[in-house]
């Protein structure tokens, strides 16, 4: 393959051990919501509440991965993936969020893991991807400290069942969304709109991570890696005006520092406490909590889609909150009503998110500085497009190929500049239930016909599979 050709980007090579994966989550793909002892999660309740999701759509069937997992794993192997990140449904394993595990629920994940290993695919298990058992929400949910204790018990049950075969473990996926979209703006389950509860939820999710990591270590082989996946925002000020810089710092604290402060540095940012003093007194942070949260990580997962652009409020700058996190009269940013969010310029995906691979590069280099020596994984990155089959049934998505090429180039540049990035997980393996957007936003590399549930790899899936097999990010023709 030539290094470059006129009008194209040059080829680059990734390290031989680099993991090439795809990611999903339980509620978005499994279906079978009433089988083998599973009980409702907060997303079952939320999606069945009128007005909460587009068209009233739910994950009741999703893409029926619960029954089709063998075919899905075979498809991953055919595409050339070397890793697969999935999540466990808490209420499938522990229906009330308390007590012993339901073995029928665990057996599904045992079968899935065995199938992955038989195909030479490395499983990466996420314990919590937003689907809290409804009974725990009825008892107060993440704003209550007891939920963190329950999570540790759940983590231990799953660790005991699968720790001998799964080496990569992720405690929580995007706790920012769980706390601030679930309890602040209300656009995610459970749909509450209380800024003080959102901040309490953030702390108890942090505590759940620390307690869960300790529970896993108590029952698993020392070789296993424990990580967390953060959707850390790349927050940029609209200008270098001191007021805009201060606005960016405040949002950075709420998006990033609230989690990586205690996890990586052993303290919440004092500026976070100052900015939210009118919302909460943080008295729920008890002695020893931060020490628990600060337990050493084996790796850090980073999810990236688009940067965030903010400014201080002024009389000239007005309009809706353009933070990319859904429409709501309630903000997911406690104590920040005087911060304005702006859409960054450039091409956009179907989500309205600007395509900017420089943000991924900046994110990887930031955490190389924040946590030197800590291995990094891109645990989610991808784009939604209005994909449709052509008359021959093929699905061509050149926009997604261009998106992936740009972001993988950013990963390779970060590697060159010193970031210890060990793997990349495309979001998502296949089209699925996209939370409050229902089935209207297609992120998958594999097209799913929602009537027949037939899977058809898009051209991006074949392209990505070739990169996974060769480790070479080949030249692509520039467009435009």
Short mmCIF file of C-alpha atoms in Angstrom, two decimals:
data_model
loop_
_atom_site.label_atom_id
_atom_site.label_comp_id
_atom_site.label_asym_id
_atom_site.label_seq_id
_atom_site.Cartn_x
_atom_site.Cartn_y
_atom_site.Cartn_z
CA UNK A 1 0.00 0.00 0.00
CA UNK A 2 1.52 3.39 -0.90
CA UNK A 3 2.19 5.87 1.87
CA UNK A 4 0.03 8.41 0.12
CA UNK A 5 -1.59 9.25 -3.16
CA UNK A 6 -2.53 12.63 -4.60
CA UNK A 7 -5.70 14.01 -3.08
CA UNK A 8 -5.71 11.54 -0.17
CA UNK A 9 -4.56 11.26 3.42
CA UNK A 10 -1.47 9.15 4.19
CA UNK A 11 -1.59 5.68 5.72
CA UNK A 12 -0.60 5.17 9.38
CA UNK A 13 0.00 2.02 11.40
CA UNK A 14 -1.19 1.20 14.92
CA UNK A 15 0.68 -0.92 17.49
CA UNK A 16 0.24 -4.70 17.00
CA UNK A 17 -1.45 -5.19 20.40
CA UNK A 18 -3.95 -2.35 19.88
CA UNK A 19 -7.52 -3.51 20.57
CA UNK A 20 -10.11 -2.90 17.87
CA UNK A 21 -13.59 -3.15 19.30
CA UNK A 22 -17.19 -2.05 19.19
CA UNK A 23 -19.49 -1.20 22.07
CA UNK A 24 -23.13 -1.63 23.05
CA UNK A 25 -25.25 -1.48 26.20
CA UNK A 26 -27.76 -3.91 27.63
CA UNK A 27 -30.99 -1.92 27.47
CA UNK A 28 -30.23 -0.64 23.99
CA UNK A 29 -29.83 -4.07 22.37
CA UNK A 30 -30.95 -7.01 24.52
CA UNK A 31 -34.74 -6.88 24.59
CA UNK A 32 -36.26 -9.83 26.52
CA UNK A 33 -37.13 -7.42 29.29
CA UNK A 34 -39.46 -9.85 31.09
CA UNK A 35 -37.53 -13.08 30.58
CA UNK A 36 -35.56 -15.24 33.01
CA UNK A 37 -36.40 -13.19 36.07
CA UNK A 38 -35.50 -9.73 34.80
CA UNK A 39 -37.50 -6.91 36.40
CA UNK A 40 -37.95 -3.29 35.28
CA UNK A 41 -35.08 -0.83 35.33
CA UNK A 42 -35.49 2.93 35.39
CA UNK A 43 -35.25 2.92 31.59
CA UNK A 44 -38.16 0.48 31.31
CA UNK A 45 -40.24 2.82 33.45
CA UNK A 46 -39.05 5.98 31.71
CA UNK A 47 -39.58 4.68 28.17
CA UNK A 48 -43.10 3.50 29.04
CA UNK A 49 -44.02 6.94 30.42
CA UNK A 50 -45.89 8.95 27.75
CA UNK A 51 -43.89 11.81 26.29
CA UNK A 52 -40.50 10.64 27.50
CA UNK A 53 -39.16 9.03 24.31
CA UNK A 54 -39.59 9.78 20.63
CA UNK A 55 -42.77 8.10 19.40
CA UNK A 56 -43.17 6.38 22.76
CA UNK A 57 -40.58 3.82 21.68
CA UNK A 58 -39.09 1.41 24.22
CA UNK A 59 -36.34 -1.15 24.55
CA UNK A 60 -38.79 -4.02 25.11
CA UNK A 61 -37.49 -5.84 22.05
CA UNK A 62 -34.63 -3.52 21.05
CA UNK A 63 -32.66 -5.60 18.51
CA UNK A 64 -33.27 -8.91 20.32
CA UNK A 65 -29.59 -9.51 21.09
CA UNK A 66 -30.66 -11.70 24.03
CA UNK A 67 -31.78 -14.35 21.56
CA UNK A 68 -29.45 -13.52 18.66
CA UNK A 69 -26.15 -13.08 20.49
CA UNK A 70 -24.48 -16.04 18.79
CA UNK A 71 -25.15 -14.60 15.35
CA UNK A 72 -24.01 -11.17 16.55
CA UNK A 73 -20.74 -12.56 17.89
CA UNK A 74 -20.16 -14.45 14.65
CA UNK A 75 -20.69 -11.18 12.79
CA UNK A 76 -18.11 -9.44 15.01
CA UNK A 77 -15.62 -12.17 14.21
CA UNK A 78 -16.38 -11.95 10.49
CA UNK A 79 -15.72 -8.21 10.59
CA UNK A 80 -12.38 -8.76 12.31
CA UNK A 81 -13.05 -7.20 15.71
CA UNK A 82 -10.65 -8.17 18.50
CA UNK A 83 -12.68 -6.77 21.41
CA UNK A 84 -16.31 -6.19 22.38
CA UNK A 85 -17.55 -3.91 25.13
CA UNK A 86 -21.00 -4.78 26.50
CA UNK A 87 -22.89 -4.01 29.67
CA UNK A 88 -24.70 -6.21 32.15
CA UNK A 89 -28.33 -5.50 32.98
CA UNK A 90 -28.35 -5.08 36.77
CA UNK A 91 -32.03 -6.04 37.07
CA UNK A 92 -31.43 -9.18 35.00
CA UNK A 93 -28.80 -10.34 37.49
CA UNK A 94 -30.22 -8.92 40.72
CA UNK A 95 -33.87 -8.02 40.07
CA UNK A 96 -34.51 -5.97 43.21
CA UNK A 97 -31.00 -4.53 43.43
CA UNK A 98 -30.50 -6.58 46.58
CA UNK A 99 -29.90 -10.16 47.59
CA UNK A 100 -28.51 -13.15 45.71
CA UNK A 101 -28.01 -13.25 41.97
CA UNK A 102 -30.50 -14.85 39.64
CA UNK A 103 -28.44 -17.55 37.95
CA UNK A 104 -30.58 -17.51 34.79
CA UNK A 105 -29.59 -13.88 34.31
CA UNK A 106 -25.92 -14.55 34.93
CA UNK A 107 -26.07 -17.55 32.61
CA UNK A 108 -26.83 -15.29 29.65
CA UNK A 109 -23.63 -13.35 30.25
CA UNK A 110 -21.68 -16.58 30.82
CA UNK A 111 -22.87 -17.81 27.43
CA UNK A 112 -22.06 -14.48 25.79
CA UNK A 113 -18.54 -14.38 27.23
CA UNK A 114 -17.88 -17.99 26.25
CA UNK A 115 -19.05 -17.25 22.71
CA UNK A 116 -16.77 -14.22 22.47
CA UNK A 117 -13.76 -16.15 23.74
CA UNK A 118 -14.46 -19.01 21.35
CA UNK A 119 -14.21 -16.50 18.49
CA UNK A 120 -11.03 -14.91 19.80
CA UNK A 121 -12.76 -11.69 20.86
CA UNK A 122 -11.72 -10.05 24.14
CA UNK A 123 -14.74 -9.18 26.33
CA UNK A 124 -14.83 -5.83 28.12
CA UNK A 125 -17.64 -5.81 30.69
CA UNK A 126 -19.38 -2.65 31.89
CA UNK A 127 -21.30 -3.16 35.10
CA UNK A 128 -23.55 -0.12 34.87
CA UNK A 129 -24.77 1.60 31.71
CA UNK A 130 -27.64 3.65 33.19
CA UNK A 131 -30.22 0.88 33.88
CA UNK A 132 -30.72 1.08 37.66
CA UNK A 133 -33.24 -1.47 39.02
CA UNK A 134 -36.51 0.40 39.50
CA UNK A 135 -36.82 -0.80 43.09
CA UNK A 136 -33.62 1.06 43.97
CA UNK A 137 -34.94 4.22 42.32
CA UNK A 138 -38.13 3.83 44.32
CA UNK A 139 -35.94 3.82 47.43
CA UNK A 140 -34.31 7.10 46.36
CA UNK A 141 -31.96 6.15 43.53
CA UNK A 142 -28.46 7.56 43.08
CA UNK A 143 -29.03 10.60 45.32
CA UNK A 144 -29.15 8.09 48.21
CA UNK A 145 -25.95 6.69 49.66
CA UNK A 146 -27.39 3.20 49.99
CA UNK A 147 -27.46 2.82 46.19
CA UNK A 148 -23.65 2.92 46.15
CA UNK A 149 -23.57 0.13 48.73
CA UNK A 150 -25.99 -1.93 46.68
CA UNK A 151 -23.81 -1.43 43.59
CA UNK A 152 -20.80 -2.87 45.41
CA UNK A 153 -22.78 -6.02 46.25
CA UNK A 154 -23.90 -6.33 42.63
CA UNK A 155 -20.33 -5.84 41.39
CA UNK A 156 -19.13 -8.64 43.63
CA UNK A 157 -21.79 -11.02 42.34
CA UNK A 158 -20.84 -10.40 38.71
CA UNK A 159 -17.14 -10.48 39.51
CA UNK A 160 -17.50 -13.88 41.17
CA UNK A 161 -19.38 -15.25 38.16
CA UNK A 162 -17.23 -13.90 35.32
CA UNK A 163 -13.93 -12.75 36.79
CA UNK A 164 -12.20 -15.96 35.71
CA UNK A 165 -12.93 -15.25 32.01
CA UNK A 166 -13.30 -11.48 31.66
CA UNK A 167 -10.13 -9.46 32.19
CA UNK A 168 -11.37 -5.96 31.32
CA UNK A 169 -13.91 -4.45 33.72
CA UNK A 170 -15.57 -1.05 33.67
CA UNK A 171 -17.52 -0.02 36.75
CA UNK A 172 -19.68 2.80 35.35
CA UNK A 173 -20.38 4.25 31.94
CA UNK A 174 -20.65 8.02 31.78
CA UNK A 175 -21.70 8.79 35.35
CA UNK A 176 -22.17 12.40 34.23
CA UNK A 177 -25.20 11.34 32.20
CA UNK A 178 -26.59 9.24 35.03
CA UNK A 179 -26.34 12.13 37.48
CA UNK A 180 -26.98 15.28 35.49
CA UNK A 181 -29.27 14.09 32.69
CA UNK A 182 -31.14 11.68 34.95
CA UNK A 183 -31.60 13.93 37.97
CA UNK A 184 -30.86 17.45 36.66
CA UNK A 185 -32.38 18.06 33.23
CA UNK A 186 -34.61 14.97 33.32
CA UNK A 187 -34.03 13.97 29.69
CA UNK A 188 -32.73 10.56 30.82
CA UNK A 189 -34.19 8.10 33.27
CA UNK A 190 -35.43 8.49 35.93
CA UNK A 191 -36.44 11.92 34.62
CA UNK A 192 -36.01 13.98 37.78
CA UNK A 193 -35.20 17.70 37.71
CA UNK A 194 -33.51 18.58 40.99
CA UNK A 195 -30.03 20.16 40.74
CA UNK A 196 -29.15 19.30 44.34
CA UNK A 197 -30.14 15.68 43.75
CA UNK A 198 -27.97 15.64 40.62
CA UNK A 199 -24.90 16.65 42.63
CA UNK A 200 -25.68 14.09 45.35
CA UNK A 201 -26.08 11.48 42.62
CA UNK A 202 -22.68 12.40 41.17
CA UNK A 203 -20.99 11.84 44.52
CA UNK A 204 -22.74 8.54 45.16
CA UNK A 205 -21.85 7.32 41.66
CA UNK A 206 -18.23 8.17 42.46
CA UNK A 207 -18.56 6.26 45.72
CA UNK A 208 -20.16 3.34 43.88
CA UNK A 209 -17.15 3.24 41.56
CA UNK A 210 -14.72 3.09 44.47
CA UNK A 211 -16.70 0.54 46.43
CA UNK A 212 -17.38 -1.50 43.30
CA UNK A 213 -13.70 -1.56 42.34
CA UNK A 214 -12.81 -2.83 45.82
CA UNK A 215 -15.52 -5.48 45.63
CA UNK A 216 -14.24 -6.68 42.27
CA UNK A 217 -10.65 -6.86 43.49
CA UNK A 218 -11.77 -8.98 46.42
CA UNK A 219 -13.08 -11.77 44.18
CA UNK A 220 -11.14 -11.56 40.90
CA UNK A 221 -7.65 -12.52 39.75
CA UNK A 222 -5.06 -9.76 40.12
CA UNK A 223 -4.44 -9.79 36.37
CA UNK A 224 -7.84 -8.24 35.65
CA UNK A 225 -8.04 -4.56 34.75
CA UNK A 226 -10.56 -2.27 36.45
CA UNK A 227 -11.49 1.00 34.76
CA UNK A 228 -14.28 3.53 34.43
CA UNK A 229 -15.62 5.17 31.25
CA UNK A 230 -16.01 8.94 31.51
CA UNK A 231 -17.60 11.15 28.87
CA UNK A 232 -15.16 13.90 29.73
CA UNK A 233 -16.02 17.09 27.90
CA UNK A 234 -13.53 19.12 25.88
CA UNK A 235 -14.69 22.52 27.13
CA UNK A 236 -13.55 25.51 25.11
CA UNK A 237 -14.21 29.20 25.81
CA UNK A 238 -15.84 31.32 23.11
CA UNK A 239 -13.08 33.90 23.58
CA UNK A 240 -10.10 34.61 25.80
CA UNK A 241 -12.11 37.17 27.75
CA UNK A 242 -11.67 36.45 31.48
CA UNK A 243 -15.43 36.00 31.90
CA UNK A 244 -15.52 33.35 29.15
CA UNK A 245 -12.49 31.60 30.62
CA UNK A 246 -14.23 31.52 34.01
CA UNK A 247 -17.37 30.08 32.40
CA UNK A 248 -15.31 27.34 30.75
CA UNK A 249 -13.63 26.54 34.07
CA UNK A 250 -17.02 26.19 35.79
CA UNK A 251 -18.37 23.83 33.15
CA UNK A 252 -15.11 21.87 33.13
CA UNK A 253 -15.52 21.33 36.88
CA UNK A 254 -19.09 20.07 36.42
CA UNK A 255 -18.30 17.91 33.40
CA UNK A 256 -14.88 16.58 34.37
CA UNK A 257 -13.48 17.66 37.72
CA UNK A 258 -16.46 16.33 39.67
CA UNK A 259 -15.33 12.85 38.61
CA UNK A 260 -11.62 12.89 37.85
CA UNK A 261 -10.88 15.15 40.82
CA UNK A 262 -11.60 12.51 43.47
CA UNK A 263 -10.78 9.54 41.22
CA UNK A 264 -7.39 10.68 39.96
CA UNK A 265 -6.29 13.40 42.38
CA UNK A 266 -7.96 12.51 45.67
CA UNK A 267 -10.02 15.71 46.01
CA UNK A 268 -13.00 17.51 44.55
CA UNK A 269 -12.05 20.87 42.97
CA UNK A 270 -12.54 23.65 45.50
CA UNK A 271 -13.85 25.79 42.64
CA UNK A 272 -16.65 23.23 42.14
CA UNK A 273 -17.73 23.63 45.75
CA UNK A 274 -17.60 27.43 45.41
CA UNK A 275 -19.68 27.46 42.22
CA UNK A 276 -22.40 25.17 43.59
CA UNK A 277 -22.64 26.54 47.14
CA UNK A 278 -26.08 27.98 46.38
CA UNK A 279 -27.29 24.51 45.32
CA UNK A 280 -25.83 22.17 47.94
CA UNK A 281 -23.56 22.16 50.97
CA UNK A 282 -21.87 18.85 49.99
CA UNK A 283 -22.46 17.53 53.53
CA UNK A 284 -23.07 14.06 52.05
CA UNK A 285 -19.35 13.74 51.32
CA UNK A 286 -18.35 11.83 54.45
CA UNK A 287 -14.92 11.20 55.93
CA UNK A 288 -13.19 8.47 53.98
CA UNK A 289 -15.38 8.78 50.88
CA UNK A 290 -12.78 10.44 48.69
CA UNK A 291 -10.14 7.95 49.81
CA UNK A 292 -12.47 5.15 48.68
CA UNK A 293 -13.14 6.87 45.35
CA UNK A 294 -9.40 7.45 44.83
CA UNK A 295 -8.61 3.72 44.67
CA UNK A 296 -6.02 3.08 41.94
CA UNK A 297 -7.32 2.44 38.43
CA UNK A 298 -5.74 -0.01 36.00
CA UNK A 299 -6.97 1.96 32.97
CA UNK A 300 -9.23 4.86 32.07
CA UNK A 301 -11.95 4.76 29.43
CA UNK A 302 -12.79 7.97 27.59
CA UNK A 303 -15.93 8.52 25.50
CA UNK A 304 -15.84 11.35 22.99
CA UNK A 305 -18.25 12.72 20.40
CA UNK A 306 -17.98 16.51 20.11
CA UNK A 307 -16.45 19.49 21.93
CA UNK A 308 -18.31 21.98 24.14
CA UNK A 309 -18.17 25.73 23.50
CA UNK A 310 -19.22 28.17 26.23
CA UNK A 311 -19.23 31.82 27.17
CA UNK A 312 -20.39 34.02 30.00
CA UNK A 313 -23.91 35.35 29.61
CA UNK A 314 -24.36 38.86 28.25
CA UNK A 315 -27.15 41.01 26.92
CA UNK A 316 -26.06 40.39 23.35
CA UNK A 317 -25.73 36.61 23.60
CA UNK A 318 -29.03 34.83 24.16
CA UNK A 319 -30.82 31.72 23.02
CA UNK A 320 -31.53 28.11 23.99
CA UNK A 321 -28.93 25.99 25.75
CA UNK A 322 -27.00 24.40 22.88
CA UNK A 323 -25.08 21.83 24.93
CA UNK A 324 -26.10 18.84 22.80
CA UNK A 325 -27.80 17.02 25.66
CA UNK A 326 -31.46 17.16 24.69
CA UNK A 327 -34.21 19.72 25.10
CA UNK A 328 -35.39 20.52 28.61
CA UNK A 329 -36.50 23.55 30.58
CA UNK A 330 -34.16 22.32 33.30
CA UNK A 331 -30.39 22.56 33.01
CA UNK A 332 -28.00 19.66 33.65
CA UNK A 333 -25.43 22.22 34.85
CA UNK A 334 -26.19 23.11 38.51
CA UNK A 335 -25.28 26.64 39.49
CA UNK A 336 -24.45 27.65 35.92
CA UNK A 337 -27.50 29.46 34.61
CA UNK A 338 -25.26 32.40 33.66
CA UNK A 339 -23.18 30.23 31.28
CA UNK A 340 -24.16 30.12 27.61
CA UNK A 341 -23.55 27.10 25.36
CA UNK A 342 -22.86 27.57 21.66
CA UNK A 343 -22.85 25.23 18.69
CA UNK A 344 -19.34 24.91 17.36
CA UNK A 345 -18.95 25.54 13.63
CA UNK A 346 -18.47 22.77 11.10
CA UNK A 347 -20.16 19.67 9.70
CA UNK A 348 -22.65 17.92 11.95
CA UNK A 349 -23.97 14.43 12.49
CA UNK A 350 -27.66 13.54 12.73
CA UNK A 351 -27.42 14.33 16.44
CA UNK A 352 -26.52 17.92 15.57
CA UNK A 353 -23.06 17.36 17.03
CA UNK A 354 -20.13 19.05 15.33
CA UNK A 355 -17.49 16.73 13.89
CA UNK A 356 -14.15 17.75 15.42
CA UNK A 357 -11.44 15.08 15.86
CA UNK A 358 -9.12 17.64 17.46
CA UNK A 359 -11.26 17.31 20.57
CA UNK A 360 -10.41 13.61 20.86
CA UNK A 361 -6.71 14.37 20.47
CA UNK A 362 -6.94 17.09 23.13
CA UNK A 363 -8.83 14.76 25.47
CA UNK A 364 -6.24 11.98 25.20
CA UNK A 365 -3.36 14.37 25.78
CA UNK A 366 -5.15 15.98 28.73
CA UNK A 367 -5.52 12.66 30.52
CA UNK A 368 -1.96 11.74 29.64
CA UNK A 369 -1.06 14.80 31.74
CA UNK A 370 -3.77 14.28 34.39
CA UNK A 371 -2.83 10.63 35.01
CA UNK A 372 0.68 9.92 33.73
CA UNK A 373 1.32 6.20 33.33
CA UNK A 374 -2.37 5.25 33.27
CA UNK A 375 -3.36 3.30 30.13
CA UNK A 376 -6.18 4.89 28.13
CA UNK A 377 -8.92 3.38 26.00
CA UNK A 378 -11.37 5.18 23.74
CA UNK A 379 -14.39 3.28 24.98
CA UNK A 380 -16.92 5.13 22.78
CA UNK A 381 -16.64 7.19 19.62
CA UNK A 382 -18.96 7.28 16.65
CA UNK A 383 -21.65 9.13 14.74
CA UNK A 384 -25.32 8.90 13.85
CA UNK A 385 -26.35 9.29 10.21
CA UNK A 386 -29.61 8.78 8.30
CA UNK A 387 -28.54 5.43 6.87
CA UNK A 388 -30.80 3.65 4.37
CA UNK A 389 -30.37 0.55 2.21
CA UNK A 390 -29.97 1.04 -1.53
CA UNK A 391 -32.17 -0.91 -4.01
CA UNK A 392 -29.79 -3.88 -3.72
CA UNK A 393 -30.05 -3.90 0.09
CA UNK A 394 -26.57 -2.52 0.65
CA UNK A 395 -25.97 0.34 3.10
CA UNK A 396 -23.31 2.83 2.09
CA UNK A 397 -22.23 5.33 4.75
CA UNK A 398 -19.19 7.23 3.49
CA UNK A 399 -19.83 9.99 6.03
CA UNK A 400 -19.24 7.53 8.88
CA UNK A 401 -16.06 6.24 7.25
CA UNK A 402 -14.78 9.81 7.02
CA UNK A 403 -15.77 10.41 10.66
CA UNK A 404 -13.98 7.29 11.86
CA UNK A 405 -10.92 7.99 9.76
CA UNK A 406 -10.62 11.47 11.21
CA UNK A 407 -10.97 10.33 14.79
CA UNK A 408 -8.68 7.32 14.41
CA UNK A 409 -6.10 9.67 12.90
CA UNK A 410 -6.43 11.78 16.04
CA UNK A 411 -5.85 8.68 18.18
CA UNK A 412 -2.75 7.81 16.19
CA UNK A 413 -1.43 11.36 16.53
CA UNK A 414 -2.00 11.18 20.29
CA UNK A 415 -0.05 7.91 20.40
CA UNK A 416 2.81 9.57 18.55
CA UNK A 417 2.75 12.45 21.04
CA UNK A 418 3.00 10.20 24.09
CA UNK A 419 -0.52 9.06 24.98
CA UNK A 420 -0.68 5.41 26.07
CA UNK A 421 -3.84 4.48 24.16
CA UNK A 422 -4.42 0.72 24.19
CA UNK A 423 -7.65 0.36 22.21
CA UNK A 424 -10.64 1.90 20.45
CA UNK A 425 -14.31 0.88 20.70
CA UNK A 426 -16.58 2.14 17.97
CA UNK A 427 -20.04 3.25 19.08
CA UNK A 428 -21.92 1.28 18.15
CA UNK A 429 -21.71 -2.25 16.85
CA UNK A 430 -25.22 -1.97 15.42
CA UNK A 431 -28.20 0.34 15.24
CA UNK A 432 -30.22 0.21 18.44
CA UNK A 433 -32.52 2.00 20.88
CA UNK A 434 -30.94 5.43 21.25
CA UNK A 435 -32.44 6.33 24.62
CA UNK A 436 -34.92 9.25 24.50
CA UNK A 437 -34.43 9.47 20.73
CA UNK A 438 -35.97 6.02 20.29
CA UNK A 439 -34.92 4.28 17.09
CA UNK A 440 -34.54 7.44 15.03
CA UNK A 441 -30.77 7.88 15.40
CA UNK A 442 -28.59 5.20 13.82
CA UNK A 443 -25.09 4.96 15.31
CA UNK A 444 -24.39 1.40 14.19
CA UNK A 445 -21.72 0.09 11.86
CA UNK A 446 -24.26 -2.68 11.23
CA UNK A 447 -27.67 -1.69 9.88
CA UNK A 448 -30.70 -3.21 11.63
CA UNK A 449 -34.06 -3.46 9.91
CA UNK A 450 -36.32 -2.79 12.90
CA UNK A 451 -39.19 -4.75 11.34
CA UNK A 452 -37.33 -7.99 10.60
CA UNK A 453 -34.30 -7.36 12.87
CA UNK A 454 -32.07 -8.46 10.00
CA UNK A 455 -28.47 -7.27 10.36
CA UNK A 456 -26.60 -5.82 7.36
CA UNK A 457 -23.02 -4.57 7.74
CA UNK A 458 -22.69 -1.05 6.37
CA UNK A 459 -19.72 -0.10 4.26
CA UNK A 460 -18.19 1.47 7.39
CA UNK A 461 -18.29 -1.93 9.12
CA UNK A 462 -16.27 -3.50 6.31
CA UNK A 463 -13.88 -0.56 6.28
CA UNK A 464 -13.40 -0.65 10.05
CA UNK A 465 -12.95 -4.42 9.98
CA UNK A 466 -10.12 -4.04 7.47
CA UNK A 467 -8.42 -1.53 9.76
CA UNK A 468 -8.87 -3.96 12.67
CA UNK A 469 -7.38 -6.88 10.71
CA UNK A 470 -4.36 -4.96 9.39
CA UNK A 471 -3.73 -2.28 12.01
CA UNK A 472 -3.33 0.11 9.10
CA UNK A 473 -5.41 3.26 8.74
CA UNK A 474 -5.28 3.48 4.99
CA UNK A 475 -5.60 6.45 2.70
CA UNK A 476 -9.06 7.80 2.02
CA UNK A 477 -10.03 10.20 -0.70
CA UNK A 478 -10.77 13.65 0.56
CA UNK A 479 -14.19 14.99 -0.29
CA UNK A 480 -15.42 18.52 -0.66
#
